[in-house]
Amino acid sequence: MIPTEAISSETLNNLLFYFIVMGLLLVLATFIRLRFKILKRYFIPASLIAGFIGLALGPYGVKIFSSEMVSTWGSLAGILISIVFAPMLMGMKRQKHAGATKLVARHIMYSYTGSLLQLSIPLIVAGLILIPLFDLNEMFASIIEVGWAGGHGTAAGMTEVYNDLGWSEGASLGVTSATMGIVIGIISGIIMINHGVKKGYTSIIKKPEDMAKNSKSDVIQAKEQKPNSLNTLNPDLVESFAFHAGLISIAILIGWFMEKAIECVRRTIFTTCAIFFTTFCGGMYHSLRNTLPHV
């Protein structure tokens, strides 16, 4: 149940190099984002630009990056998503807000309507057109919902599900769908905002020129810079970041054992349970216990 295999120094060196290349791509993408104003106008993030550069330089482009390197990058998403989900509910406290019920009801209606449309329309199109014409796998109809409503984290979490069901291509298509969802969502959203401003539908920005005035600079000046983290423990005791990383590790460990336990039951009853969901439950367990409310 618990991994005991030693990781060779060569593997660790390769992983370090792969991370270094990712960092270089992100820095290069940041400078590109600063150089071309159209990217700022449409709020294209540097991470997305870095991904396209990596795709162009990878095995399906000019072949500077090896397929092993790109494959490792792709595998990281399924692991790192655990770190995203684990702390989501840690430290949260139940609070009462006026009008919370109405707000939650609106959010649920919006979310479920969007999700149902992303499920139903692809199912109909795939069943009536794509599968008969191109002999596609039936699970192709789930790609839009996984990539758009779910995103990269869900796509990474579904990798094991697709592999267990004998459709390994679904993992790559899910990530591709999530990437295209970001691009289309950002661009179409900006177009809709501009249209709403011109028609007077917006309540904060009244005129198109106000958008440029309210746009923040990408490079924050020294006098306007603010700290993005706080120390919660005396450094003589332990470094705060390391301590909180340890709490997240505990949440992931709880999720790890939950996933393994469910996996044992799944063999006879349930389908695959993705680890990102169980780490989320681990974080919720921490929140409910509320063992360190002052941290």
XYZ file of C-alpha atoms in Angstrom:
295
model
C 0.000 0.000 0.000
C 2.802 2.397 0.906
C 5.538 2.964 -1.727
C 8.922 1.656 -0.608
C 10.936 1.802 -3.824
C 14.016 4.024 -3.864
C 14.148 6.789 -6.487
C 17.497 6.828 -8.269
C 19.627 9.966 -8.322
C 19.465 9.956 -12.120
C 15.668 10.117 -12.011
C 15.797 12.972 -9.509
C 18.300 14.848 -11.684
C 16.031 14.393 -14.706
C 13.046 15.663 -12.739
C 15.038 18.689 -11.558
C 16.027 19.472 -15.132
C 12.416 19.153 -16.317
C 11.338 21.640 -13.632
C 14.121 24.016 -14.671
C 12.932 23.948 -18.279
C 9.364 24.623 -17.123
C 10.632 27.623 -15.181
C 12.480 28.947 -18.222
C 9.339 28.598 -20.336
C 7.298 30.491 -17.751
C 9.829 33.338 -17.568
C 9.983 33.539 -21.370
C 6.179 33.557 -21.549
C 6.056 36.361 -18.967
C 8.273 38.589 -21.109
C 6.176 37.774 -24.169
C 3.048 38.714 -22.230
C 4.654 42.051 -21.284
C 5.796 42.707 -24.845
C 2.548 42.089 -26.726
C -0.299 44.246 -25.432
C -2.965 42.232 -27.232
C -2.273 39.365 -24.840
C -2.953 41.671 -21.894
C -6.069 43.042 -23.556
C -7.535 39.539 -23.692
C -6.134 38.496 -20.284
C -4.116 35.583 -21.661
C -2.052 34.287 -18.684
C 1.684 33.676 -19.000
C 1.235 30.034 -17.967
C -0.989 29.392 -20.983
C 1.545 31.055 -23.282
C 4.285 28.887 -21.758
C 2.196 25.810 -22.485
C 1.839 26.711 -26.155
C 5.590 27.371 -26.407
C 6.265 23.975 -24.849
C 3.838 22.383 -27.295
C 5.572 24.044 -30.237
C 9.000 22.913 -29.033
C 7.867 19.415 -28.063
C 7.761 16.107 -29.942
C 4.743 17.212 -31.975
C 6.453 20.462 -32.985
C 10.099 21.174 -33.709
C 11.164 18.267 -31.432
C 13.542 20.197 -29.155
C 11.912 18.708 -26.066
C 11.802 14.921 -25.823
C 8.582 12.972 -25.505
C 9.799 11.722 -22.109
C 10.071 15.288 -20.811
C 6.637 16.282 -22.083
C 5.134 13.053 -20.744
C 6.581 13.809 -17.303
C 5.083 17.299 -17.382
C 1.723 15.783 -18.229
C 1.946 13.299 -15.361
C 2.648 16.057 -12.829
C -0.887 17.427 -13.150
C -2.430 14.296 -11.669
C -0.122 14.562 -8.643
C -0.117 18.314 -8.050
C -3.912 18.548 -8.199
C -3.892 16.783 -4.816
C -2.051 19.777 -3.352
C -4.703 22.072 -4.836
C -7.680 20.213 -3.386
C -6.229 19.236 -0.005
C -6.172 22.728 1.622
C -9.405 24.054 0.120
C -11.433 23.671 3.336
C -8.615 23.752 5.860
C -8.975 26.599 8.344
C -12.444 27.562 7.162
C -15.123 28.327 9.779
C -18.875 28.213 9.433
C -20.303 31.706 9.189
C -23.803 33.045 8.696
C -24.358 35.586 5.937
C -27.542 37.453 5.106
C -28.918 36.343 1.773
C -26.596 33.337 1.608
C -29.428 30.958 0.718
C -30.479 33.014 -2.307
C -26.863 33.376 -3.440
C -26.198 29.647 -3.108
C -29.414 28.806 -4.949
C -28.436 31.047 -7.863
C -24.979 29.532 -7.991
C -26.338 25.972 -7.951
C -28.825 26.737 -10.720
C -26.134 28.370 -12.849
C -23.605 25.605 -12.243
C -25.992 22.738 -12.867
C -27.445 24.367 -15.967
C -23.969 24.847 -17.426
C -22.888 21.326 -16.508
C -26.044 19.717 -17.890
C -25.648 21.592 -21.169
C -22.017 20.481 -21.397
C -23.166 16.914 -20.827
C -26.283 16.765 -22.975
C -25.167 18.616 -26.106
C -21.893 16.643 -26.576
C -23.769 13.387 -25.910
C -26.324 14.198 -28.596
C -23.746 15.418 -31.123
C -21.410 12.494 -30.479
C -24.171 9.893 -30.534
C -25.863 11.163 -33.695
C -22.917 12.450 -35.732
C -19.355 11.924 -34.494
C -19.435 8.294 -33.363
C -21.288 6.951 -36.440
C -19.150 8.959 -38.890
C -15.692 8.618 -37.325
C -16.065 5.465 -35.207
C -14.997 7.276 -32.041
C -14.960 5.819 -28.563
C -18.261 6.409 -26.783
C -16.451 8.172 -23.933
C -15.430 10.936 -26.325
C -18.757 12.578 -25.470
C -17.496 13.252 -21.924
C -14.457 15.311 -23.008
C -16.223 18.690 -23.110
C -17.710 18.347 -19.626
C -14.415 17.068 -18.175
C -12.331 19.838 -19.746
C -14.711 22.814 -19.550
C -16.830 22.349 -16.431
C -14.006 20.459 -14.738
C -10.791 22.000 -16.018
C -7.203 20.774 -15.937
C -7.541 19.349 -12.432
C -10.552 17.208 -13.334
C -8.916 16.144 -16.589
C -5.849 15.021 -14.664
C -7.983 13.215 -12.102
C -9.883 11.396 -14.868
C -6.663 9.973 -16.330
C -6.856 6.832 -14.207
C -10.548 6.424 -15.003
C -9.966 6.586 -18.754
C -7.004 4.215 -18.488
C -9.003 1.684 -16.459
C -11.805 1.831 -19.016
C -9.356 1.157 -21.852
C -9.296 4.620 -23.421
C -5.898 6.120 -22.623
C -6.330 8.831 -25.275
C -9.050 10.387 -23.124
C -6.488 11.809 -20.682
C -4.704 13.860 -23.351
C -7.972 14.939 -24.948
C -9.307 16.044 -21.575
C -6.302 18.291 -20.930
C -6.554 19.659 -24.486
C -10.242 20.388 -23.931
C -9.437 22.206 -20.675
C -6.790 24.333 -22.418
C -9.120 25.257 -25.256
C -11.812 25.993 -22.677
C -9.551 28.573 -21.017
C -8.677 30.209 -24.342
C -12.250 30.302 -25.629
C -13.622 31.326 -22.219
C -11.208 34.244 -21.837
C -11.579 35.567 -25.382
C -15.361 35.137 -25.558
C -15.706 36.610 -22.058
C -13.773 39.743 -23.002
C -15.897 40.119 -26.147
C -19.068 39.826 -24.066
C -17.776 42.368 -21.527
C -16.916 44.844 -24.266
C -20.342 44.348 -25.831
C -22.033 44.829 -22.460
C -20.105 48.031 -21.769
C -20.978 49.480 -25.178
C -24.666 48.627 -24.697
C -24.724 49.996 -21.148
C -25.490 46.662 -19.489
C -22.671 46.930 -16.932
C -22.959 48.626 -13.538
C -19.299 49.338 -12.686
C -17.640 50.203 -16.000
C -19.893 52.542 -17.944
C -17.752 53.416 -20.965
C -15.245 51.404 -23.052
C -12.439 53.844 -22.202
C -12.995 53.130 -18.509
C -11.688 49.596 -19.065
C -8.234 50.946 -19.905
C -8.309 53.243 -16.872
C -9.201 50.382 -14.523
C -6.638 48.023 -16.029
C -3.771 47.382 -13.624
C -0.143 47.378 -14.692
C 1.464 43.962 -15.073
C 4.594 45.147 -13.284
C 3.767 46.356 -9.768
C 5.849 49.313 -8.652
C 7.890 49.006 -5.452
C 5.719 51.441 -3.465
C 2.566 49.510 -4.397
C 3.906 46.026 -3.710
C 2.228 44.056 -0.920
C 3.301 40.873 0.886
C 1.471 37.796 -0.370
C 2.012 35.630 2.706
C 2.069 35.988 6.496
C 4.069 34.282 9.214
C 1.815 32.417 11.635
C 4.547 30.824 13.756
C 7.785 32.006 15.302
C 10.620 31.208 12.851
C 12.663 29.963 15.822
C 10.072 27.201 16.181
C 9.509 26.281 12.546
C 9.310 28.017 9.183
C 5.642 28.844 8.530
C 5.610 27.659 4.929
C 7.156 24.315 5.900
C 4.620 23.842 8.715
C 1.630 24.545 6.484
C 3.112 22.277 3.824
C 3.167 19.603 6.524
C -0.539 20.153 7.257
C -1.324 19.787 3.564
C 0.785 16.625 3.517
C -1.307 15.184 6.340
C -4.506 15.933 4.405
C -3.055 14.237 1.324
C -1.943 11.260 3.422
C -5.488 10.879 4.776
C -6.758 11.011 1.212
C -4.091 8.518 0.156
C -5.264 5.888 2.648
C -8.918 6.638 1.862
C -8.206 6.124 -1.823
C -6.446 2.820 -1.163
C -9.292 1.630 1.068
C -11.896 2.574 -1.520
C -9.790 0.921 -4.197
C -10.045 -2.366 -2.303
C -13.835 -2.060 -2.196
C -13.997 -0.825 -5.793
C -12.771 -4.130 -7.117
C -16.110 -5.642 -6.238
C -18.532 -2.710 -5.946
C -17.433 0.765 -7.057
C -15.640 2.364 -9.978
C -12.301 4.161 -9.701
C -12.094 6.911 -7.073
C -9.691 9.714 -8.043
C -7.180 10.748 -5.383
C -7.927 14.471 -5.843
C -11.412 13.932 -4.352
C -10.135 12.014 -1.352
C -7.476 14.625 -0.597
C -10.294 17.161 -0.643
C -12.010 15.052 2.013
C -8.757 14.977 3.968
C -8.696 18.774 3.984
C -12.338 18.859 5.084
C -11.476 16.506 7.934
C -8.793 18.952 9.085
C -11.281 21.813 8.945
C -13.905 19.960 10.988
C -11.411 18.940 13.621
C -10.159 22.568 13.739
C -7.167 21.438 15.763
C -5.129 24.614 15.191
C -7.580 27.496 14.713
C -4.912 30.138 15.416
C -2.537 28.947 12.656
